[in-house]
Coordinates of C-alpha atoms in Angstrom, one line a residue:
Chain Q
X1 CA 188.4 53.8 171.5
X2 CA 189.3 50.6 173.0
X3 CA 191.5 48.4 171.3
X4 CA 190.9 44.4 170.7
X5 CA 193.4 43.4 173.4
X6 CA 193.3 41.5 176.9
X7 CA 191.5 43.4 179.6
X8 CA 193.4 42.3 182.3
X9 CA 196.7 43.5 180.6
X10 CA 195.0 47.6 180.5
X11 CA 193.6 48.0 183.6
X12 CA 195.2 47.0 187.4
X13 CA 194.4 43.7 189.0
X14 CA 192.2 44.7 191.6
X15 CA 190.2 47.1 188.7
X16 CA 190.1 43.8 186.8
X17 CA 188.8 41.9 189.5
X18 CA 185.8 45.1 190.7
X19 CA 184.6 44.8 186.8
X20 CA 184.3 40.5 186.9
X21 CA 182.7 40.5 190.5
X22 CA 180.1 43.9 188.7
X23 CA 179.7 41.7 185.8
X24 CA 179.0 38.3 187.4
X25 CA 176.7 40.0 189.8
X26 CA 174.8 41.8 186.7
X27 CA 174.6 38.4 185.5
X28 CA 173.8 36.9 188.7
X29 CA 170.7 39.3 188.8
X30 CA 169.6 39.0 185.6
X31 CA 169.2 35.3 185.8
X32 CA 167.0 35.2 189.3
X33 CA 164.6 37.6 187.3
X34 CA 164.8 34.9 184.1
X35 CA 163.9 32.0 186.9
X36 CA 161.7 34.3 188.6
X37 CA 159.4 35.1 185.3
X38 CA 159.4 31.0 184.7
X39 CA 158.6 30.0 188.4
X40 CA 156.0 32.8 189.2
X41 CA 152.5 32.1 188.5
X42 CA 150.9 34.9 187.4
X43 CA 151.6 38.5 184.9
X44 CA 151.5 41.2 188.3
X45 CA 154.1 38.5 189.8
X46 CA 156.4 38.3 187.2
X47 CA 156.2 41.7 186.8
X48 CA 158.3 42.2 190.0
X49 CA 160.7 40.2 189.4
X50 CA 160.9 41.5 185.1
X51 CA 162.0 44.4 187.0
X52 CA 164.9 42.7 188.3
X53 CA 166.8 42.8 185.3
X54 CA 166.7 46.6 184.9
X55 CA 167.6 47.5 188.2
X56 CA 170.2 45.2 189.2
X57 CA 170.9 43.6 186.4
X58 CA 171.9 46.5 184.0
X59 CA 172.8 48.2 187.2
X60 CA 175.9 46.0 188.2
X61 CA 176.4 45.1 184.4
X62 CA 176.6 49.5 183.5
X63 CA 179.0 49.8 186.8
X64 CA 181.2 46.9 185.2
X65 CA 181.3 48.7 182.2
X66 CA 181.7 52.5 183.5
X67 CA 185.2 51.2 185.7
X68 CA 186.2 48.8 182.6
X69 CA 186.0 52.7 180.7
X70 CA 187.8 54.7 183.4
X71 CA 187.8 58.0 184.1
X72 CA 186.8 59.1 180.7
X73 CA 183.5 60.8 178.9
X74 CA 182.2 57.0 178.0
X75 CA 181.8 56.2 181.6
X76 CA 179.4 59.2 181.8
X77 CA 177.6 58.0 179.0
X78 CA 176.7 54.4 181.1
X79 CA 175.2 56.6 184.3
X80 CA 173.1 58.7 181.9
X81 CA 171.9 55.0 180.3
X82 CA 171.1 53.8 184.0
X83 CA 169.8 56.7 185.1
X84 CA 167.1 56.8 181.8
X85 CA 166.8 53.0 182.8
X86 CA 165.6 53.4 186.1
X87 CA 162.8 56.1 184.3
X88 CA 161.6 54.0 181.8
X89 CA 161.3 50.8 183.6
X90 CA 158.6 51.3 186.4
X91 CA 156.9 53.5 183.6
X92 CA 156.8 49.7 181.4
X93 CA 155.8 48.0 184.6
X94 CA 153.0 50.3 185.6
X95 CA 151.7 50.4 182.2
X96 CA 151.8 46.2 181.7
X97 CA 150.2 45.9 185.3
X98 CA 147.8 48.8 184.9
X99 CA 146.8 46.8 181.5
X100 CA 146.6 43.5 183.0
X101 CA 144.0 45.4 185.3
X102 CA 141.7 46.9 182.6
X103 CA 142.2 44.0 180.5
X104 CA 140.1 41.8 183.7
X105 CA 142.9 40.1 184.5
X106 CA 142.6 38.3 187.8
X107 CA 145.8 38.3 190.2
X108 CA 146.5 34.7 192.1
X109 CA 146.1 36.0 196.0
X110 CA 147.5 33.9 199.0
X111 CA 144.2 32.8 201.4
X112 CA 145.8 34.8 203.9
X113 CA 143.0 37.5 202.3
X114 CA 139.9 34.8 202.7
X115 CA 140.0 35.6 206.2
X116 CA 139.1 39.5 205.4
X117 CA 135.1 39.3 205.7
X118 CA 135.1 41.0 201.9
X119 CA 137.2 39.4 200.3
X120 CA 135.5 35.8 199.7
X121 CA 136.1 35.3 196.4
X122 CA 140.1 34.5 196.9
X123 CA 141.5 31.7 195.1
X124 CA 144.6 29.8 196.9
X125 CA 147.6 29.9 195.1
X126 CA 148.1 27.5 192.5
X127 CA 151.6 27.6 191.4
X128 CA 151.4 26.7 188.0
X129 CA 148.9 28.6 186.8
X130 CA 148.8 31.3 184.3
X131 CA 147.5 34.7 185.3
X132 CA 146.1 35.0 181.8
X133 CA 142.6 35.9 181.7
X134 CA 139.7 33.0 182.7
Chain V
X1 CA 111.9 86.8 168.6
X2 CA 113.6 83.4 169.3
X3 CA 115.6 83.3 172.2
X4 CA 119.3 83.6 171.8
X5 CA 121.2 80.7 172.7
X6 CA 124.7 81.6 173.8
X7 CA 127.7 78.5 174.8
X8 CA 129.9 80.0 177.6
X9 CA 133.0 77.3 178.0
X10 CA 134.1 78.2 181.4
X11 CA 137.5 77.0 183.1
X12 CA 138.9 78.7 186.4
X13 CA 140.3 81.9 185.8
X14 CA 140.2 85.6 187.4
X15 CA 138.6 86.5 184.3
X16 CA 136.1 84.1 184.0
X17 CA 133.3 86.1 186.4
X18 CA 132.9 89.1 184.0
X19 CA 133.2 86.7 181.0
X20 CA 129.5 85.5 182.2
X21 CA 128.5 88.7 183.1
X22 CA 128.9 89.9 179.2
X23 CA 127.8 87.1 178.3
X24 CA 124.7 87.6 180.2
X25 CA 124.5 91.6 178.9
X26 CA 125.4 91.3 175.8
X27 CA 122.7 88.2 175.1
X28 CA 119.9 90.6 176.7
X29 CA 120.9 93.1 174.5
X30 CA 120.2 91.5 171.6
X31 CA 117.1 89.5 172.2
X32 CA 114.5 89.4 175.2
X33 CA 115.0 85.9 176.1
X34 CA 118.2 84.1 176.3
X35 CA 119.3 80.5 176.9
X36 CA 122.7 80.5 178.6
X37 CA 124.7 77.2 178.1
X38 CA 127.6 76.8 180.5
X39 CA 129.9 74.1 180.0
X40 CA 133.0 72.9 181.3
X41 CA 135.2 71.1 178.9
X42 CA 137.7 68.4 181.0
X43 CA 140.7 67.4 179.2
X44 CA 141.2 64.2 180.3
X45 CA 138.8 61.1 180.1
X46 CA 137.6 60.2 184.0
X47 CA 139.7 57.7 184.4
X48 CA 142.8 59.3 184.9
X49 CA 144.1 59.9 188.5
X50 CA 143.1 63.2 188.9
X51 CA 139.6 62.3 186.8
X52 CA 137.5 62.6 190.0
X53 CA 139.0 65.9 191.3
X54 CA 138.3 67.2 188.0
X55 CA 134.7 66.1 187.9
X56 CA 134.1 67.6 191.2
X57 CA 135.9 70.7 190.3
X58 CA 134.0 71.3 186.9
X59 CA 130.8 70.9 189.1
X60 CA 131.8 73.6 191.4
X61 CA 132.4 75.8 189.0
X62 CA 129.4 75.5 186.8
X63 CA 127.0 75.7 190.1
X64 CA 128.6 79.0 190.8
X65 CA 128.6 80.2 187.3
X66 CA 124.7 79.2 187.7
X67 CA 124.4 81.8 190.8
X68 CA 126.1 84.4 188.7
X69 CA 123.7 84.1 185.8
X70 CA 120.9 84.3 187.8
X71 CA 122.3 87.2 190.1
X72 CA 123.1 89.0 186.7
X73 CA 120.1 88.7 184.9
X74 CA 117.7 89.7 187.7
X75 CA 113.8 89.2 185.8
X76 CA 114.9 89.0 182.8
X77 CA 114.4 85.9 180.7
X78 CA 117.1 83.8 181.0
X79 CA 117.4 79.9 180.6
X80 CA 120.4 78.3 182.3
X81 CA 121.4 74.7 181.2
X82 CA 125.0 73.3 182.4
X83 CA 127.2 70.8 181.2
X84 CA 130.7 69.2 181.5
X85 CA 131.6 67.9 178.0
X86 CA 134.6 65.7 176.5
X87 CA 134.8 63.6 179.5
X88 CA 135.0 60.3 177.5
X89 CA 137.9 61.3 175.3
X90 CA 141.2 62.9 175.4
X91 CA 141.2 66.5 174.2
X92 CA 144.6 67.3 173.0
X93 CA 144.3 70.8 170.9
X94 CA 142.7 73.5 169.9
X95 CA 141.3 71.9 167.1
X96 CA 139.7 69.1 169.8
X97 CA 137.8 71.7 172.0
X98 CA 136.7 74.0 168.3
X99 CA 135.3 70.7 167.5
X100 CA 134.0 69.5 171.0
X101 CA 132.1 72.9 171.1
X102 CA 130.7 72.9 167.8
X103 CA 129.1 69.3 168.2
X104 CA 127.7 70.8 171.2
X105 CA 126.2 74.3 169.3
X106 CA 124.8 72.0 166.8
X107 CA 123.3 69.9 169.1
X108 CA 121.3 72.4 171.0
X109 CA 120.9 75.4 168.7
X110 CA 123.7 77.5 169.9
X111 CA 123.8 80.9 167.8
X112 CA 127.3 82.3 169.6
X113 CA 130.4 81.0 171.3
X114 CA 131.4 83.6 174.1
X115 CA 135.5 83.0 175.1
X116 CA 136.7 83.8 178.5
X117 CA 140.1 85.7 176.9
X118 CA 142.2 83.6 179.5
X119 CA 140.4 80.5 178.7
X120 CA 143.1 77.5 179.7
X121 CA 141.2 74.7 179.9
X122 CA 143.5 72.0 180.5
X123 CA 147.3 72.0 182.0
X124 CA 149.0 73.2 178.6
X125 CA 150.0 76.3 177.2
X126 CA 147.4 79.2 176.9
X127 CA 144.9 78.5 174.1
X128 CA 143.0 81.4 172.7
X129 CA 144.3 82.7 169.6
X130 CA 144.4 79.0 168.3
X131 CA 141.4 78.3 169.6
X132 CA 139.9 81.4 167.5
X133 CA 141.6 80.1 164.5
X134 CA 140.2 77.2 164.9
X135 CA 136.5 78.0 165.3
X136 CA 136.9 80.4 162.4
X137 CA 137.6 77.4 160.0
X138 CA 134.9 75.7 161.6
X139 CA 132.5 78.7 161.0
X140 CA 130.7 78.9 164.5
X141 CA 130.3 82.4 165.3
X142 CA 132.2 83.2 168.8
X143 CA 132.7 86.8 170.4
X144 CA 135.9 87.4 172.8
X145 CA 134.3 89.1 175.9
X146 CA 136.1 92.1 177.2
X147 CA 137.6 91.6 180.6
X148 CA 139.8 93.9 182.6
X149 CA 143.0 91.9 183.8
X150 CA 143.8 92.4 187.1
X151 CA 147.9 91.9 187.5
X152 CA 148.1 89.6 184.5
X153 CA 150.9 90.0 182.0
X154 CA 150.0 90.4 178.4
X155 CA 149.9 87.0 176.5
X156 CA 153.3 88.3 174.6
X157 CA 155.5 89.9 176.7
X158 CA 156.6 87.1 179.4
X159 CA 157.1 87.6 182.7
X160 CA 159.5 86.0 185.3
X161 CA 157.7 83.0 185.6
X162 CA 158.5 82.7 181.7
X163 CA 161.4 83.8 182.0
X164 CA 162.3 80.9 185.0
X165 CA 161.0 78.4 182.4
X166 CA 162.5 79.1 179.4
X167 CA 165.8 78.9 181.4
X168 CA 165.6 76.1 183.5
X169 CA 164.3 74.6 180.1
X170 CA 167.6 75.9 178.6
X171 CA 169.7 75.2 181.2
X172 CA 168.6 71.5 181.6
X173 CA 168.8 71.2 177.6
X174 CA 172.2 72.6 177.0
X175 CA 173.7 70.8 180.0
X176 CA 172.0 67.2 178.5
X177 CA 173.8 68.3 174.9
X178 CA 177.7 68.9 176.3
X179 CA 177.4 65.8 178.3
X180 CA 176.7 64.2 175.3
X181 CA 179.2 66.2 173.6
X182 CA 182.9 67.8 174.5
X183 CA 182.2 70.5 176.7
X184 CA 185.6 71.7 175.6
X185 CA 184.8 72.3 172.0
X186 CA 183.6 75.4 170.5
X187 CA 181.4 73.6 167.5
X188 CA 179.7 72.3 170.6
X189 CA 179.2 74.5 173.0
X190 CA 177.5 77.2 170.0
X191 CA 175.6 74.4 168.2
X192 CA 174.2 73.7 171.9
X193 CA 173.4 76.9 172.4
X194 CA 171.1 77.0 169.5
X195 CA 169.5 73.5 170.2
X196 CA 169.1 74.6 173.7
X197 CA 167.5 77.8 172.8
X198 CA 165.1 76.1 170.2
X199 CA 163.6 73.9 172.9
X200 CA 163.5 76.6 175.8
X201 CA 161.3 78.2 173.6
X202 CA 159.2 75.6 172.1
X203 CA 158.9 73.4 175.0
X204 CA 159.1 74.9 178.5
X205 CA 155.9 75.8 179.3
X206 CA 155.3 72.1 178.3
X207 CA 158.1 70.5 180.7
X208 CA 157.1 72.8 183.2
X209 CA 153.8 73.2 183.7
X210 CA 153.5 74.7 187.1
X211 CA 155.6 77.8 187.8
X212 CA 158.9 77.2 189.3
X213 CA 159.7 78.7 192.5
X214 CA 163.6 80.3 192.7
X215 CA 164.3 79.5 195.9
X216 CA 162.6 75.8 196.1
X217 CA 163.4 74.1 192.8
X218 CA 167.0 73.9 193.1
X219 CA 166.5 72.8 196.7
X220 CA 164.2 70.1 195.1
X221 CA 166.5 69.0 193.0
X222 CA 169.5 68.8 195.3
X223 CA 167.3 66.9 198.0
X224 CA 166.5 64.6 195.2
X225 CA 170.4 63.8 194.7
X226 CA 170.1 62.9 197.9
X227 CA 167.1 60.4 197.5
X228 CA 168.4 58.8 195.0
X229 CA 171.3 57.1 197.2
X230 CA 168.2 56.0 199.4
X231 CA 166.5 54.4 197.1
X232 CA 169.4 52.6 195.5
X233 CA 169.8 51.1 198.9
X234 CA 166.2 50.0 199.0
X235 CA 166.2 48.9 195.2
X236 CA 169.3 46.6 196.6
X237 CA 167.8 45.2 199.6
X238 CA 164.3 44.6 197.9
X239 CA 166.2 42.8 195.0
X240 CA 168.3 40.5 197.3
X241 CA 165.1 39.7 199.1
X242 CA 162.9 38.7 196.4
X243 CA 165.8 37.1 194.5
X244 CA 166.2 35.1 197.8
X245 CA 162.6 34.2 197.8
X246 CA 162.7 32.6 193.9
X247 CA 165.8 30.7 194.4
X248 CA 164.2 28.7 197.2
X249 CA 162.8 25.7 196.3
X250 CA 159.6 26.2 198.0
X251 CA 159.2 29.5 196.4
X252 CA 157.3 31.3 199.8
X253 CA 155.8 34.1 197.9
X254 CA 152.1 35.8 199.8
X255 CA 150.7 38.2 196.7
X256 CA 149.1 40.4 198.0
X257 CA 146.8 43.9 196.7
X258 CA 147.4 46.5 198.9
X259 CA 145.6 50.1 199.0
X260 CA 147.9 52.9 200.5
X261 CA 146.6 56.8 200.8
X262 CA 149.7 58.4 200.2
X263 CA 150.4 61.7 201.5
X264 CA 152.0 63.4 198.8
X265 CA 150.4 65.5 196.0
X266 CA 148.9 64.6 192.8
X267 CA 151.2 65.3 189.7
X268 CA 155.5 65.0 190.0
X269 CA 155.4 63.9 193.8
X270 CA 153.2 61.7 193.0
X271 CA 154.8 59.6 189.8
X272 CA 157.5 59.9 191.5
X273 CA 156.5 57.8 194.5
X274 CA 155.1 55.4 192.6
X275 CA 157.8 54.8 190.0
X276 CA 160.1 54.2 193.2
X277 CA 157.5 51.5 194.5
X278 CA 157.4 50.1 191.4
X279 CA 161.4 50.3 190.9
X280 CA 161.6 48.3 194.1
X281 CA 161.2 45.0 193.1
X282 CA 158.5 43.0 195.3
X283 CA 156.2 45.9 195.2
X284 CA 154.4 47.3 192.1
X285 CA 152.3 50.1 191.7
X286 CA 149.0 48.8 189.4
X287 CA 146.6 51.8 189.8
X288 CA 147.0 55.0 190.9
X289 CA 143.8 57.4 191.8
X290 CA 143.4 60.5 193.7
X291 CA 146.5 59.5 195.9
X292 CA 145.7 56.2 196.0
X293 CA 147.6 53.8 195.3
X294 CA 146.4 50.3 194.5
X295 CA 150.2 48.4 195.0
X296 CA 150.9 44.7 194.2
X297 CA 153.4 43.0 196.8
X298 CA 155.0 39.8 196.4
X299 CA 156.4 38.9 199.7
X300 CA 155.8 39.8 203.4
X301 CA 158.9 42.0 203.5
X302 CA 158.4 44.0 200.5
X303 CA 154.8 44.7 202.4
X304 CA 155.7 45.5 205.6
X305 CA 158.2 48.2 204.0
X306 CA 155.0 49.8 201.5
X307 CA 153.4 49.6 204.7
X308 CA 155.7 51.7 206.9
X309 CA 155.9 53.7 204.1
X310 CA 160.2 54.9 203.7
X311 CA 159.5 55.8 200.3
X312 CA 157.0 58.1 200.8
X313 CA 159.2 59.5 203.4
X314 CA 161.7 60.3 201.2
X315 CA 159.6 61.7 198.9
X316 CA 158.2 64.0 201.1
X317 CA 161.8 64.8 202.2
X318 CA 162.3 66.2 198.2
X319 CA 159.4 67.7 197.4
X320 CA 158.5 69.7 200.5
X321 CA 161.7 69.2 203.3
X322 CA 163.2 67.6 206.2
X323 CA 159.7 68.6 208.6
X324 CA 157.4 67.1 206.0
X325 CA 159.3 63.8 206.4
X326 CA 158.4 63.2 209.8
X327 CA 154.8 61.9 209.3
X328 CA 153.4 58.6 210.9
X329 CA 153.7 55.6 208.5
X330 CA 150.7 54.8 206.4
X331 CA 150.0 51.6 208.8
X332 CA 150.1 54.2 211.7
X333 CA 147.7 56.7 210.1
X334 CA 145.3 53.4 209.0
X335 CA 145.8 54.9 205.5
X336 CA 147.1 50.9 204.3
X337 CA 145.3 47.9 204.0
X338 CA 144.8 44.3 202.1
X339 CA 142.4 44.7 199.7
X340 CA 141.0 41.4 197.3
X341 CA 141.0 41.2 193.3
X342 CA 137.6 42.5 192.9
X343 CA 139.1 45.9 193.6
X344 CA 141.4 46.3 190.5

């Protein structure tokens, strides 16, 4: 479909320009959630931010690649892609967090909570900890 | 002579009164005493998010089906024992509810099964005649009880609530295959045809499992084309606020467990609430029960949004229109709160 030659001599100059600013935002996104899941302390947290890369992330990458297409069938293709994305994502989030749940696993709470009369158990948050179980 | 032990599974149909009542006759008839088990079979294990409502349910049924055993068998002899069973494991066929009810029969004697004819024990399709096959192989003696059907159409001939399945089903199936395909070319357009028929017929009464409604489904969907531009915005917002948060140095995240009773239905409004929390980066949904949703946020912001609640909002706005919407937020109704660990 698309031959082996320089983007920027198929498509306009402002087009070329939309699908680097979509692609270095994709990127962009992708690499907060990468530094997100390293600086975060525990699973539920890093869950948030895993989600990142799916939304944004493949969002802005997918748009790159849907005006790179065109106007053609293939750039239908990349919205159908996103759109199954944007199922199956929360369904793996859920199901990690819902497991890290079951599993006992404890999530690392701010002390704003210790001053709620039930909740005395709160820890304060220790950055580097693992959420793994204790 | 012995007693007659008869197993009545019950679920909640309009046929499911005189199914007792034979039961009730029919037992008399052939023995002087009779031991009437009623039990409710529950699909799902308890802990799913419906679990509860289920529980409760099943005991409401079985404590009327009590009164109408005792109202039908006046002086005679009758022993009534009740039971919910299956509730620790996920019954997925007929073959899983044959076998559930045979444990059961050999367990306390039981000399007959007596069906309900419109016995539809869990959310799936309509189960007798494989359910009959199925205790036939098994070998535990059952007896359909004759019922008169009041307005229901016979189990082959479909009616227009089929009928609104099988072609949304084919509709939704055939449209999925030409995008994929050339919407231009013949070969396509008949082999979708045939693919699309194929899983109309196989598969709508499993993608749709309530009725559809004419007039509201299409609204629902074209309201939801409309929520998703909504929540795209809120997906981008969230994202540049939590991104914003883990770039800084000081990293000025508050975790915090939340509880929200949401005002939406159990089912499709529902997941689809709390796939759009969890799509929302900063807020994750990590239990949901009985409309409850036990939610996971990462930073103030992300919070104070849950808490005044836009998603649900807009859900709302799809599933039942633009009045709906117009509820207080869940920190206005006191239906939000910070809850510790010790409640996952």
């Amino acid at each position: 479909m698309i031959e082996p030659i320089a983007l920027q001599s198929t498509v306009g100059t402002v087009r070329f320009w939309a699908i680097v600013l979509l692609l270095g935002l994709g990127v962009f996104f992708t690499l907060v959630s990468t530094v997100g899941v390293l600086r975060l302390p525990d699973i539920y947290a890093r869950a948030h931010t895993a989600s990142q890369t799916d939304t944004l992330g493949a969002g802005f990458a997918l748009a790159g690649v849907a005006v790179a297409f065109g106007w053609q069938h293939a750039a239908v293709y990349t919205v159908l892609l996103l759109f199954f994305v944007f199922i199956t994502n929360p369904t793996a989030a859920h199901a990690i967090a819902r497991s890290a749940a079951e599993t006992g696993v404890e999530p690392v709470l701010t002390e704003e909570n210790a001053a709620e009369p039930e909740a005395s158990a709160e820890r304060d948050v220790p950055t580097e900890t693992d959420g793994e179980t204790q | 002579m012995a007693a007659n032990r008869l197993l009545v599974p019950l679920s909640d149909t309009v046929t499911v009164r005189q199914t007792v009542g034979y039961a009730v006759q029919s037992g008399l008839e052939e023995a002087d005493s009779l031991e009437c088990h009623l039990v409710v079979a529950l699909p799902y294990d308890g802990d799913v998010p419906e679990g509860d409502q289920q529980l409760e349910d099943a005991e409401g049924l079985l404590s009327r089906a009590r009164n109408w055993v005792e109202e039908d068998a006046g002086d005679a002899d009758v022993t009534i024992e009740t039971a919910t069973i299956g509730a620790d494991e996920y019954l997925f066929g007929p073959r899983d509810y044959a076998e559930i009810f045979d444990a059961y029969a050999d367990e306390h004697g039981i000399d007959r099964v007596i069906i309900d004819p419109e016995y539809q024990p869990g959310v799936t399709a309509q189960l007798l005649q494989p359910l009959e096959r199925e205790l036939e192989r098994i070998g535990l003696a059952y007896d359909e009880a004759p019922v008169e059907r009041s307005a229901r159409h016979s189990r082959l001939a479909g009616g227009t609530e089929d009928f609104d399945r099988l072609f949304a089903t084919f509709l939704i199936s055939y449209g999925f295959y030409l995008v994929l395909g050339d919407p231009t070319y013949w070969f396509d357009l008949l082999t979708g045809a045939a693919v699309a028929g194929i899983t109309a017929i196989s598969l709508a009464r499993v993608t749709f499992t309530v009725p559809l409604d004419r007039v509201q489904s299409p609204i629902r969907v074209v309201r939801f084309v409309f929520y998703i531009p909504y929540l795209l915005w809120e997906i981008v917002k969230a994202n540049i606020a939590v991104s914003a948060v883990i770039l800084r140095p000081s990293m000025p995240i508050e975790p915090s467990l939340t509880r929200v009773n949401t005002r939406v239905r159990s089912g499709l409004p529902l997941t689809a609430l709390a796939n759009s929390i969890t799509l929302t980066p900063g807020t994750l949904t990590v239990r949901a029960n009985n409309q409850q949703l036990l939610v996971h946020t990462l930073i103030p912001a992300a919070r104070d949004d849950l808490f005044d609640g836009g998603l649900e909002k807009g859900i709302r706005f799809v599933f039942y229109g633009r009045e709906s919407a117009a509820i207080p937020s869940p920190r206005e109704r006191d239906d939000a709160e910070i809850v510790g660990g010790e409640e996952l």
